[in-house]
Short mmCIF file of C-alpha atoms in Angstrom, two decimals:
data_model
loop_
_atom_site.label_atom_id
_atom_site.label_comp_id
_atom_site.label_asym_id
_atom_site.label_seq_id
_atom_site.Cartn_x
_atom_site.Cartn_y
_atom_site.Cartn_z
CA MET A 562 -0.32 -38.35 3.19
CA LYS A 563 -1.92 -35.02 2.23
CA PRO A 564 0.29 -32.27 0.75
CA LYS A 565 0.75 -29.39 3.19
CA VAL A 566 0.17 -25.65 2.91
CA LEU A 567 1.67 -23.18 5.38
CA ILE A 568 -0.23 -20.03 6.31
CA THR A 569 2.10 -17.38 7.72
CA ALA A 570 -0.43 -14.56 7.63
CA LYS A 571 -1.41 -13.43 11.14
CA GLU A 572 -4.92 -12.33 10.08
CA VAL A 573 -6.55 -14.18 7.22
CA HIS A 574 -10.19 -15.10 6.60
CA GLU A 575 -11.20 -18.72 7.21
CA ILE A 576 -12.29 -18.90 3.55
CA ILE A 577 -8.68 -19.75 2.67
CA GLU A 578 -8.25 -22.56 5.19
CA VAL A 579 -11.59 -24.12 4.31
CA GLY A 580 -10.88 -23.76 0.62
CA LEU A 581 -7.42 -25.34 0.88
CA LYS A 582 -8.80 -28.25 2.88
CA ASN A 583 -11.47 -28.77 0.23
CA LEU A 584 -8.68 -29.00 -2.34
CA GLY A 585 -7.11 -31.81 -0.35
CA TYR A 586 -4.41 -29.93 1.57
CA GLU A 587 -3.36 -30.18 5.18
CA VAL A 588 -3.17 -26.63 6.53
CA ILE A 589 -0.63 -25.48 9.11
CA HIS A 590 -0.60 -22.03 10.77
CA LEU A 591 2.67 -20.35 11.76
CA PRO A 592 2.02 -16.59 12.04
CA GLU A 593 4.92 -14.41 10.80
CA PRO A 594 7.80 -16.83 11.25
CA THR A 595 11.36 -15.64 11.40
CA GLU A 596 13.60 -16.46 8.46
CA ASN A 597 15.36 -19.15 10.50
CA GLU A 598 12.04 -20.79 11.39
CA LEU A 599 11.02 -20.71 7.74
CA LEU A 600 14.34 -22.17 6.55
CA GLU A 601 13.89 -25.14 8.88
CA ILE A 602 10.42 -26.15 7.62
CA ILE A 603 9.82 -24.75 4.11
CA ALA A 604 10.94 -28.01 2.45
CA GLU A 605 7.83 -29.76 3.81
CA TYR A 606 5.26 -27.58 2.02
CA GLU A 607 3.61 -27.62 -1.40
CA GLY A 608 2.07 -24.20 -0.87
CA ILE A 609 2.46 -21.12 1.31
CA ILE A 610 0.06 -18.23 2.05
CA VAL A 611 1.73 -14.92 3.03
CA THR A 612 1.00 -11.25 3.60
CA THR A 613 3.44 -8.34 3.66
CA TYR A 614 5.76 -9.44 6.44
CA THR A 615 6.99 -12.90 5.34
CA GLN A 616 10.09 -12.68 3.16
CA LEU A 617 10.32 -15.36 0.47
CA ASN A 618 13.80 -14.60 -0.79
CA GLN A 619 16.16 -16.76 -2.83
CA LYS A 620 17.66 -18.25 0.33
CA VAL A 621 14.26 -19.50 1.50
CA LEU A 622 13.05 -20.58 -1.94
CA ASN A 623 16.25 -22.55 -2.54
CA LEU A 624 15.16 -24.91 0.26
CA ALA A 625 11.53 -25.08 -0.88
CA GLU A 626 11.94 -28.46 -2.54
CA GLN A 627 8.24 -29.26 -2.82
CA LEU A 628 6.81 -25.76 -3.18
CA LYS A 629 4.42 -25.39 -6.11
CA PHE A 630 2.54 -22.21 -5.30
CA ILE A 631 2.79 -19.00 -3.30
CA GLY A 632 -0.43 -17.20 -2.40
CA ARG A 633 -0.10 -13.52 -1.52
CA VAL A 634 -3.11 -12.15 0.37
CA GLY A 635 -3.10 -8.64 -1.10
CA SER A 636 -1.17 -6.87 -3.83
CA GLY A 637 2.48 -5.99 -3.42
CA LEU A 638 5.00 -8.71 -4.25
CA GLU A 639 8.13 -6.95 -3.03
CA ASN A 640 8.60 -9.52 -0.25
CA ILE A 641 8.76 -12.38 -2.80
CA ASP A 642 11.58 -13.09 -5.24
CA VAL A 643 9.11 -13.60 -8.07
CA GLU A 644 11.68 -14.18 -10.81
CA PHE A 645 13.51 -16.85 -8.84
CA ALA A 646 10.18 -18.50 -7.97
CA LYS A 647 9.32 -18.66 -11.67
CA GLN A 648 12.71 -20.20 -12.43
CA LYS A 649 11.88 -22.94 -9.98
CA GLY A 650 8.43 -23.47 -11.53
CA ILE A 651 6.61 -22.00 -8.51
CA VAL A 652 3.36 -20.20 -9.34
CA VAL A 653 2.87 -16.83 -7.58
CA LEU A 654 -0.74 -15.73 -7.12
CA SER A 655 -2.04 -12.56 -5.47
CA SER A 656 -5.34 -10.74 -4.95
CA PRO A 657 -4.84 -7.00 -5.56
CA GLU A 658 -8.45 -6.67 -6.66
CA GLY A 659 -9.64 -7.56 -3.15
CA ASN A 660 -8.74 -4.39 -1.29
CA ALA A 661 -8.56 -1.83 -4.08
CA ASN A 662 -11.90 -0.27 -3.15
CA ALA A 663 -10.87 -0.08 0.50
CA VAL A 664 -7.63 1.72 -0.40
CA GLY A 665 -9.49 4.10 -2.72
CA GLU A 666 -11.91 5.03 0.05
CA HIS A 667 -9.14 5.39 2.60
CA ALA A 668 -7.16 7.68 0.30
CA LEU A 669 -10.22 9.88 -0.15
CA GLY A 670 -10.82 9.86 3.61
CA LEU A 671 -7.24 10.96 4.31
CA LEU A 672 -7.54 13.70 1.71
CA LEU A 673 -10.83 15.19 2.96
CA ASN A 674 -9.62 14.91 6.53
CA VAL A 675 -6.29 16.65 6.03
CA MET A 676 -7.79 19.38 3.78
CA ASN A 677 -10.43 20.19 6.37
CA LYS A 678 -8.27 19.69 9.49
CA ILE A 679 -10.85 17.30 10.91
CA SER A 680 -8.56 15.23 13.14
CA GLN A 681 -6.78 18.32 14.45
CA ALA A 682 -10.07 20.06 15.24
CA ASN A 683 -11.47 16.89 16.85
CA LYS A 684 -8.44 16.66 19.18
CA GLU A 685 -8.75 20.31 20.13
CA VAL A 686 -12.50 20.24 20.84
CA LYS A 687 -12.09 17.18 23.08
CA ASN A 688 -9.48 19.15 25.01
CA GLY A 689 -11.71 22.19 25.45
CA ILE A 690 -10.09 24.22 22.67
CA TRP A 691 -12.50 26.08 20.35
CA GLN A 692 -10.66 27.39 17.28
CA ARG A 693 -12.70 28.00 14.16
CA GLU A 694 -10.57 30.36 12.06
CA GLU A 695 -7.42 28.34 12.78
CA ASN A 696 -9.19 25.23 11.44
CA ARG A 697 -10.61 26.80 8.28
CA GLY A 698 -10.37 24.11 5.60
CA GLU A 699 -10.26 23.89 1.80
CA GLU A 700 -12.82 22.42 -0.55
CA LEU A 701 -11.87 19.71 -2.99
CA ASP A 702 -14.13 21.00 -5.73
CA GLY A 703 -12.25 23.02 -8.32
CA LYS A 704 -8.94 21.29 -7.57
CA THR A 705 -6.70 19.27 -9.86
CA VAL A 706 -5.96 15.79 -8.50
CA GLY A 707 -2.97 13.89 -9.80
CA ILE A 708 -2.89 10.09 -9.49
CA ILE A 709 0.46 8.36 -9.92
CA GLY A 710 -0.20 4.74 -10.81
CA LEU A 711 -3.54 3.79 -12.33
CA GLY A 712 -3.70 0.13 -11.37
CA HIS A 713 -6.32 -1.40 -9.10
CA THR A 714 -6.05 1.12 -6.22
CA GLY A 715 -5.36 4.20 -8.36
CA SER A 716 -8.39 3.41 -10.52
CA ALA A 717 -10.54 2.89 -7.41
CA PHE A 718 -9.45 6.28 -6.05
CA ALA A 719 -10.22 7.88 -9.39
CA ARG A 720 -13.73 6.42 -9.32
CA LYS A 721 -14.31 7.89 -5.86
CA LEU A 722 -13.49 11.35 -7.22
CA ARG A 723 -16.26 11.26 -9.80
CA GLY A 724 -18.66 12.82 -7.28
CA PHE A 725 -16.47 15.93 -7.03
CA ASP A 726 -15.98 18.79 -9.45
CA VAL A 727 -12.27 18.09 -9.94
CA LYS A 728 -9.89 17.61 -12.83
CA VAL A 729 -8.17 14.23 -12.59
CA LEU A 730 -4.71 13.79 -14.09
CA ALA A 731 -3.07 10.38 -14.20
CA TYR A 732 0.38 9.00 -14.96
CA ASP A 733 1.19 5.31 -15.29
CA LYS A 734 4.50 4.22 -16.83
CA PHE A 735 3.15 0.74 -17.57
CA LYS A 736 0.00 1.85 -19.47
CA THR A 737 -1.01 3.87 -22.52
CA ASN A 738 -4.34 5.13 -23.79
CA TYR A 739 -6.01 4.94 -20.38
CA ALA A 740 -7.78 8.31 -20.51
CA THR A 741 -11.50 8.33 -19.89
CA ASP A 742 -14.21 10.94 -19.83
CA TRP A 743 -13.03 11.94 -16.36
CA ILE A 744 -9.33 11.00 -16.39
CA GLN A 745 -6.69 12.90 -18.42
CA GLU A 746 -3.55 11.00 -19.34
CA VAL A 747 -0.42 13.13 -18.81
CA GLU A 748 3.34 12.84 -18.39
CA LEU A 749 4.76 12.81 -14.86
CA ASP A 750 6.28 16.30 -14.99
CA GLU A 751 2.93 17.81 -16.02
CA LEU A 752 1.16 16.02 -13.23
CA LEU A 753 3.70 17.21 -10.66
CA GLU A 754 3.50 20.78 -11.92
CA LYS A 755 -0.28 21.15 -12.14
CA SER A 756 -1.73 19.06 -9.32
CA ASP A 757 -3.23 20.51 -6.13
CA VAL A 758 -3.41 16.98 -4.75
CA ILE A 759 -1.04 14.07 -5.55
CA SER A 760 -1.98 10.53 -4.59
CA LEU A 761 0.52 7.65 -4.87
CA HIS A 762 -0.59 4.22 -6.10
CA ILE A 763 2.54 2.56 -7.46
CA PRO A 764 4.17 -0.76 -6.50
CA PHE A 765 7.48 -0.88 -4.69
CA LEU A 766 10.01 -1.82 -7.37
CA LYS A 767 13.73 -1.09 -7.15
CA GLU A 768 13.30 1.84 -9.50
CA ASN A 769 10.55 3.24 -7.27
CA TYR A 770 12.73 3.53 -4.18
CA HIS A 771 12.33 7.15 -3.02
CA PHE A 772 10.27 7.91 -6.11
CA ILE A 773 9.11 11.06 -4.38
CA ASP A 774 12.37 12.80 -3.56
CA GLN A 775 13.72 16.33 -3.41
CA GLU A 776 13.95 16.62 -7.19
CA LYS A 777 10.31 15.67 -7.83
CA ILE A 778 9.11 17.81 -4.94
CA SER A 779 10.83 20.79 -6.55
CA LYS A 780 8.56 20.33 -9.57
CA MET A 781 5.37 20.52 -7.47
CA SER A 782 4.53 24.14 -8.15
CA GLN A 783 1.02 24.10 -6.58
CA ASN A 784 2.19 23.23 -3.04
CA PRO A 785 0.00 20.13 -3.15
CA TYR A 786 -1.49 17.82 -0.57
CA LEU A 787 0.28 14.46 -0.74
CA ILE A 788 -1.63 11.21 -0.11
CA HIS A 789 0.49 8.13 0.43
CA THR A 790 -1.21 4.72 0.59
CA CYS A 791 0.99 2.45 -1.52
CA ARG A 792 4.37 1.34 -0.14
CA GLY A 793 6.49 3.19 2.46
CA GLU A 794 9.79 3.29 0.59
CA VAL A 795 8.20 5.02 -2.40
CA ILE A 796 8.77 8.34 -0.58
CA ASP A 797 11.94 9.82 0.86
CA THR A 798 10.60 10.60 4.32
CA ILE A 799 13.24 13.22 5.09
CA SER A 800 12.63 15.11 1.83
CA VAL A 801 8.87 15.07 2.46
CA LEU A 802 9.39 16.34 6.01
CA ASP A 803 11.52 19.20 4.70
CA ALA A 804 8.86 20.01 2.10
CA LEU A 805 6.13 20.14 4.76
CA LYS A 806 8.20 22.45 6.92
CA SER A 807 8.81 24.82 3.97
CA ASN A 808 5.17 24.49 2.77
CA SER A 809 6.31 23.04 -0.56
CA ILE A 810 3.84 20.29 0.38
CA LYS A 811 0.79 21.73 2.11
CA GLY A 812 -0.36 18.58 3.91
CA LEU A 813 0.28 14.85 4.12
CA GLY A 814 -2.10 11.95 4.56
CA ILE A 815 0.10 8.89 5.11
CA ASP A 816 -0.71 5.21 5.73
CA VAL A 817 2.57 3.46 4.86
CA TYR A 818 6.13 4.06 6.08
CA GLU A 819 9.73 3.20 5.35
CA ASP A 820 9.71 1.39 8.70
CA GLU A 821 6.64 -0.52 9.82
CA PRO A 822 6.04 0.08 12.65
CA TRP A 823 7.90 3.37 12.53
CA THR A 824 9.38 2.64 15.98
CA LYS A 825 11.76 0.09 14.44
CA ASP A 826 14.27 2.89 13.92
CA LYS A 827 16.00 1.12 10.99
CA GLN A 828 15.70 3.03 7.73
CA VAL A 829 14.57 6.36 9.16
CA SER A 830 15.40 7.56 12.66
CA LEU A 831 12.81 7.88 15.40
CA GLU A 832 13.54 11.60 15.61
CA ILE A 833 12.54 12.11 11.99
CA TYR A 834 9.22 10.29 12.44
CA GLN A 835 8.54 12.11 15.71
CA GLU A 836 9.10 15.49 13.98
CA LEU A 837 6.90 14.44 11.08
CA PHE A 838 4.02 13.38 13.33
CA SER A 839 4.30 16.56 15.42
CA LEU A 840 3.15 18.64 12.43
CA ASP A 841 -0.52 19.61 12.47
CA GLN A 842 -0.77 19.21 8.68
CA VAL A 843 0.19 15.50 8.86
CA LEU A 844 -2.50 12.83 9.25
CA ALA A 845 -1.15 9.33 9.86
CA THR A 846 -2.77 5.86 10.01
CA PRO A 847 -1.06 2.46 10.67
CA HIS A 848 -1.16 0.77 7.23
CA ILE A 849 -4.93 0.20 7.35
CA GLY A 850 -5.77 1.56 3.90
CA GLY A 851 -6.88 -1.85 2.62
CA TRP A 852 -7.90 -3.14 6.02
CA THR A 853 -11.69 -3.35 6.08
CA ILE A 854 -14.19 -6.02 7.08
CA GLU A 855 -15.20 -6.33 3.44
CA SER A 856 -11.70 -6.44 2.02
CA LYS A 857 -10.66 -9.25 4.38
CA ILE A 858 -13.38 -11.41 2.80
CA LYS A 859 -12.72 -10.28 -0.78
CA LEU A 860 -8.96 -10.77 -0.53
CA ALA A 861 -9.45 -14.35 0.66
CA GLN A 862 -12.19 -15.16 -1.85
CA ILE A 863 -10.23 -13.89 -4.84
CA LEU A 864 -6.99 -15.58 -3.83
CA MET A 865 -8.75 -18.85 -3.13
CA GLU A 866 -10.51 -18.76 -6.50
CA LYS A 867 -7.14 -18.28 -8.21
CA ILE A 868 -5.56 -21.14 -6.26
CA ALA A 869 -8.50 -23.43 -7.09
CA THR A 870 -8.35 -22.51 -10.78
CA TRP A 871 -4.58 -23.25 -10.86
CA LYS A 872 -5.02 -26.50 -8.96
CA ASN A 873 -7.83 -27.71 -11.19
CA SER A 874 -5.83 -26.92 -14.33
CA LEU A 875 -3.03 -29.36 -13.39
#
């Protein structure tokens, strides 16, 4: 009998299924199972392929008697109890390299859009409203851009900025000596104080819960544009809303939320989100920063290569 791999990802490129079958696995699809569904069947599988929305907590992993590997299509591992998996000898593999470029491009798109009021002007023109002065934008050239987190996506965003006449500041608590000819390494307080634009590219760890809060916003002396494409809970939504209303933050380009979709009404109330989205200086997209045709292929290719390398090393 062939060992089985469960794919819980709703949308995943066929490269993964074909690759797993070539490695001798039987592949079963169960898109986004509930925890109870997962608890009933997890003991049958040697591998599991997940995206953001499948929770592999200690309760689930305790019952994963045959599980040898977890494949995460993408980057963040906050939905996986990685330490407990390691204790059980389960290998955790991910593919953050696969959509880094897509996120970098999306962050730049959000920034240029919100600075130049493109979406707002587009909506008005289509409704017969012709307002030029009210939609006067700002140029990126001459600005200071602060990047918090210089991993795969932060680095990709920094590369996109090389075509602009901007100063790039970066802060990464896990790195040192990462300055380049176009990136200046600084401490967090300096970045918050000097940046006209702040873009977030950090993972969601416990210590990063509400990383951008009222205290950090108070240090943003340039009334910056905030670009948020990493993980929803990295910002305190209510504090950011208050900062937008007081112009402490000039504009927001946001792709990730404390609740996804925001209509869940769990961590942040519907009224807060509705007020946030009513602001003209807010541009919102539905967690599609790394969601391109190309990244779907790259995410699958990279993860499958890592699984094959692990499998062949046994």
